[in-house]
Short mmCIF file of C-alpha atoms in Angstrom, two decimals:
data_model
loop_
_atom_site.label_atom_id
_atom_site.label_comp_id
_atom_site.label_asym_id
_atom_site.label_seq_id
_atom_site.Cartn_x
_atom_site.Cartn_y
_atom_site.Cartn_z
CA SER A 1145 16.29 -6.55 0.24
CA GLN A 1146 12.66 -6.82 0.74
CA GLU A 1147 11.69 -7.89 3.74
CA LEU A 1148 8.41 -9.00 2.52
CA GLU A 1149 8.93 -11.05 -0.99
CA GLN A 1150 5.92 -11.93 -3.28
CA SER A 1151 5.93 -14.54 -6.10
CA PRO A 1152 5.31 -14.60 -8.70
CA GLN A 1153 6.67 -10.70 -9.92
CA SER A 1154 3.78 -11.54 -12.65
CA LEU A 1155 0.94 -13.92 -14.19
CA ILE A 1156 -0.88 -15.00 -17.07
CA VAL A 1157 -3.45 -17.28 -17.13
CA GLN A 1158 -6.64 -18.53 -19.02
CA GLU A 1159 -9.63 -17.32 -17.79
CA GLY A 1160 -11.19 -19.95 -15.67
CA LYS A 1161 -8.11 -20.92 -14.05
CA ASN A 1162 -6.98 -21.03 -10.47
CA LEU A 1163 -3.91 -19.29 -9.38
CA THR A 1164 -1.91 -18.92 -6.51
CA ILE A 1165 -0.27 -15.47 -5.06
CA ASN A 1166 2.36 -16.37 -2.52
CA CYS A 1167 3.98 -13.63 0.05
CA THR A 1168 6.73 -14.82 2.65
CA SER A 1169 8.47 -13.16 5.35
CA SER A 1170 11.39 -14.18 7.09
CA LYS A 1171 9.90 -12.31 10.39
CA THR A 1172 7.07 -12.92 12.42
CA LEU A 1173 4.03 -10.55 11.20
CA TYR A 1174 1.08 -9.30 13.07
CA GLY A 1175 -0.92 -8.56 9.95
CA LEU A 1176 -0.82 -10.11 6.83
CA TYR A 1177 -2.95 -7.61 4.64
CA TRP A 1178 -3.95 -8.23 1.16
CA TYR A 1179 -4.61 -5.39 -1.65
CA LYS A 1180 -5.80 -5.31 -5.51
CA GLN A 1181 -4.53 -2.72 -6.81
CA LYS A 1182 -5.97 -1.54 -10.71
CA TYR A 1183 -3.80 -0.54 -13.23
CA GLY A 1184 -3.05 3.31 -12.65
CA GLU A 1185 -5.23 3.22 -10.03
CA GLY A 1186 -5.09 3.28 -5.54
CA LEU A 1187 -4.65 0.45 -3.74
CA ILE A 1188 -8.21 -1.35 -2.56
CA PHE A 1189 -8.21 -3.23 0.54
CA LEU A 1190 -8.72 -7.31 -0.01
CA MET A 1191 -8.63 -9.00 3.27
CA MET A 1192 -6.25 -9.05 6.81
CA LEU A 1193 -5.67 -11.87 8.21
CA GLN A 1194 -4.28 -12.47 11.33
CA LYS A 1195 -3.72 -15.35 13.44
CA GLY A 1196 -1.61 -18.05 12.99
CA GLY A 1197 -3.48 -20.96 10.21
CA GLU A 1198 -6.38 -18.09 9.55
CA GLU A 1199 -8.44 -18.24 6.18
CA LYS A 1200 -10.79 -15.98 4.84
CA SER A 1201 -12.49 -16.22 1.66
CA HIS A 1202 -14.28 -13.64 -0.50
CA GLU A 1203 -15.97 -14.60 -3.58
CA LYS A 1204 -14.04 -16.69 -5.35
CA ILE A 1205 -10.75 -15.47 -3.39
CA THR A 1206 -9.55 -17.21 -0.66
CA ALA A 1207 -6.26 -16.11 1.50
CA LYS A 1208 -4.38 -18.09 4.10
CA LEU A 1209 -1.64 -17.28 6.86
CA ASP A 1210 0.50 -19.93 7.76
CA GLU A 1211 0.55 -21.16 11.05
CA LYS A 1212 4.32 -19.42 11.86
CA LYS A 1213 2.70 -16.15 10.36
CA GLN A 1214 5.29 -16.04 8.26
CA GLN A 1215 3.90 -16.77 4.90
CA SER A 1216 0.20 -15.98 2.98
CA SER A 1217 -1.18 -17.00 0.12
CA LEU A 1218 -3.54 -16.11 -1.80
CA HIS A 1219 -5.63 -18.24 -4.25
CA ILE A 1220 -8.14 -17.16 -7.20
CA THR A 1221 -10.46 -19.97 -8.29
CA ALA A 1222 -11.45 -19.67 -11.92
CA SER A 1223 -10.24 -16.28 -13.10
CA GLN A 1224 -12.05 -13.96 -14.49
CA PRO A 1225 -10.94 -11.09 -16.57
CA SER A 1226 -11.81 -8.79 -13.85
CA HIS A 1227 -9.19 -10.39 -11.59
CA ALA A 1228 -6.68 -8.92 -13.45
CA GLY A 1229 -3.73 -6.37 -11.83
CA ILE A 1230 -1.51 -6.13 -9.38
CA TYR A 1231 -1.45 -7.72 -6.09
CA LEU A 1232 0.08 -6.69 -3.21
CA CYS A 1233 0.83 -8.35 0.35
CA GLY A 1234 1.48 -6.00 2.80
CA ALA A 1235 2.15 -6.36 6.47
CA LEU A 1236 2.74 -5.36 10.33
CA LEU A 1237 5.95 -6.11 12.00
CA THR A 1238 7.99 -4.92 14.70
CA THR A 1239 11.73 -3.53 14.48
CA SER A 1240 12.92 -2.90 18.15
CA GLY A 1241 10.10 -2.52 19.44
CA THR A 1242 8.54 -0.29 16.87
CA TYR A 1243 5.80 -1.43 14.44
CA LYS A 1244 6.09 -0.13 10.83
CA TYR A 1245 3.85 -1.35 7.95
CA ILE A 1246 6.15 -3.18 4.97
CA PHE A 1247 5.09 -3.81 1.68
CA GLY A 1248 5.64 -6.89 -0.66
CA THR A 1249 6.83 -5.55 -4.77
CA GLY A 1250 3.35 -6.86 -6.23
CA THR A 1251 2.09 -9.24 -8.68
CA ARG A 1252 1.03 -8.46 -11.78
CA LEU A 1253 -2.08 -10.71 -12.96
CA LYS A 1254 -3.13 -10.85 -16.86
CA VAL A 1255 -6.37 -12.92 -17.20
CA LEU A 1256 -6.80 -14.00 -20.73
CA ALA A 1257 -10.67 -13.91 -22.23
CA ASN B 268 -17.91 9.82 2.45
CA ALA B 269 -15.20 10.04 -0.31
CA GLY B 270 -12.42 7.79 2.05
CA VAL B 271 -8.73 9.26 1.08
CA THR B 272 -8.70 12.07 -1.12
CA GLN B 273 -5.61 13.15 -3.12
CA THR B 274 -4.81 16.21 -4.81
CA PRO B 275 -3.16 16.26 -7.85
CA LYS B 276 -4.11 13.23 -10.00
CA PHE B 277 -1.22 14.40 -12.36
CA GLN B 278 1.81 16.63 -12.11
CA VAL B 279 5.11 17.58 -14.04
CA LEU B 280 7.35 19.53 -12.71
CA LYS B 281 10.91 21.17 -13.88
CA THR B 282 14.35 19.76 -11.81
CA GLY B 283 14.50 22.43 -8.62
CA GLN B 284 10.72 23.74 -8.83
CA SER B 285 8.91 23.06 -5.95
CA MET B 286 5.50 21.86 -4.98
CA THR B 287 2.81 20.78 -2.30
CA LEU B 288 0.66 16.98 -2.75
CA GLN B 289 -2.35 17.49 -0.65
CA CYS B 290 -3.99 14.40 1.04
CA ALA B 291 -7.56 14.44 3.14
CA GLN B 292 -9.73 12.07 4.73
CA ASP B 293 -13.30 11.13 5.94
CA MET B 294 -13.39 8.64 8.25
CA ASN B 295 -12.15 10.42 11.85
CA HIS B 296 -8.41 8.11 11.67
CA ASN B 297 -5.31 8.85 13.72
CA SER B 298 -2.94 7.40 11.60
CA MET B 299 -1.99 9.30 8.23
CA TYR B 300 1.11 8.13 5.69
CA TRP B 301 2.45 8.83 2.32
CA TYR B 302 4.58 6.45 0.69
CA ARG B 303 5.99 6.66 -3.20
CA GLN B 304 5.61 3.30 -5.72
CA ASP B 305 8.10 3.08 -8.02
CA PRO B 306 8.36 -0.23 -10.91
CA GLY B 307 10.75 -3.49 -8.55
CA MET B 308 10.73 -1.72 -5.04
CA GLY B 309 6.40 -2.00 -3.58
CA LEU B 310 5.32 0.48 -1.65
CA ARG B 311 8.11 2.62 0.47
CA LEU B 312 7.14 4.56 3.55
CA ILE B 313 8.48 8.83 3.35
CA TYR B 314 6.77 9.83 6.13
CA TYR B 315 3.49 9.00 8.86
CA SER B 316 2.15 10.92 11.64
CA ALA B 317 0.51 8.36 14.36
CA SER B 318 -1.66 10.89 15.23
CA GLU B 319 -2.66 15.21 14.95
CA GLY B 320 0.33 17.31 15.66
CA THR B 321 3.18 14.38 15.24
CA THR B 322 5.05 13.42 12.15
CA ASP B 323 8.13 10.70 12.04
CA LYS B 324 10.23 9.83 9.35
CA GLY B 325 10.08 6.58 7.17
CA GLU B 326 11.85 4.95 5.12
CA VAL B 327 13.34 7.21 2.47
CA PRO B 328 11.75 10.90 4.06
CA ASN B 329 15.29 12.77 2.35
CA GLY B 330 13.93 15.29 -0.23
CA TYR B 331 10.33 15.64 1.82
CA ASN B 332 8.82 17.37 4.13
CA VAL B 333 5.11 17.04 5.30
CA SER B 334 2.48 18.92 7.64
CA ARG B 335 -0.05 17.56 9.83
CA LEU B 336 -2.50 20.47 8.90
CA ASN B 337 -5.39 19.01 11.08
CA LYS B 338 -6.72 15.57 11.96
CA ARG B 339 -8.60 14.90 8.37
CA GLU B 340 -5.27 16.79 6.15
CA PHE B 341 -1.61 15.33 5.34
CA SER B 342 0.46 17.05 3.10
CA LEU B 343 3.76 16.33 1.27
CA ARG B 344 6.22 18.87 0.24
CA LEU B 345 8.56 18.81 -2.50
CA GLU B 346 11.43 21.24 -1.53
CA SER B 347 13.34 21.21 -4.59
CA ALA B 348 12.66 17.97 -6.85
CA ALA B 349 15.03 15.97 -8.82
CA PRO B 350 14.54 13.57 -11.38
CA SER B 351 14.94 10.57 -8.47
CA GLN B 352 11.20 11.93 -7.02
CA THR B 353 9.01 10.25 -10.29
CA SER B 354 7.02 8.55 -8.45
CA VAL B 355 3.41 7.33 -7.72
CA TYR B 356 2.52 8.86 -4.30
CA PHE B 357 -0.15 7.35 -2.04
CA CYS B 358 -1.71 8.39 0.69
CA ALA B 359 -3.22 6.23 3.10
CA SER B 360 -4.86 6.54 6.73
CA ARG B 361 -5.34 3.88 9.00
CA ARG B 362 -8.31 2.35 10.79
CA LEU B 363 -7.01 1.75 14.30
CA ALA B 364 -10.20 0.75 16.43
CA GLY B 365 -13.96 -0.42 15.49
CA GLY B 366 -12.63 -2.98 12.96
CA PRO B 367 -9.63 -4.62 11.58
CA ASP B 368 -6.69 -2.71 11.67
CA THR B 369 -5.88 -1.91 8.17
CA GLN B 370 -4.69 1.43 5.64
CA TYR B 371 -7.10 2.67 3.09
CA PHE B 372 -5.38 4.04 0.30
CA GLY B 373 -5.90 7.24 -1.62
CA PRO B 374 -5.69 6.98 -5.68
CA GLY B 375 -2.15 8.66 -5.84
CA THR B 376 -0.70 11.22 -8.00
CA ARG B 377 1.28 10.99 -10.85
CA LEU B 378 4.76 13.25 -10.23
CA THR B 379 7.02 13.23 -13.47
CA VAL B 380 10.07 15.28 -12.92
CA LEU B 381 11.89 16.50 -16.14
#
């Protein structure tokens, strides 16, 4: 089972619409990262959240981390075709005193012009 | 400043063949990582190197070996390729100081094993 669950798995929206992608863990996260991957390319770092309740924005993308640091959401306002791609959340968590990076399975976003 | 570079970008192998995937970073990061990405599985860690001279197994190390040649370079070797190793391989390096703790990824190597 995935330690980091992402939903939805895929999303198709009309240009101009808002959308939200969620990332959930059953464990406390020590860092939550959002990446964007264009089809056939590498991952591009978008934002990192560390503190409970933290919120960051970059252009039309806003990411939030809940107070318990177990859930994050990525919100895109007025989506554009350039937002299309795969969004992955990644997290730093500890298991038996060892830190490790884990990733969600990704959300495939398509924006219709 | 090229960030993280990977070679080759594409490779097709026959079962049993061997090959080495190369990765280099010019950001002076201590930690480097190799992941594989498969549909529906997300990114899974194969091996990592916390610092020059050290390597450790990740989640899916079987069938792979790594070498941390120096601070810049971290290679992944498939000694006897199997169809199950068909995947996209990503190398990453991690910044721990001088900014947010985050990983920077290379463009990936698409490997097909026939």
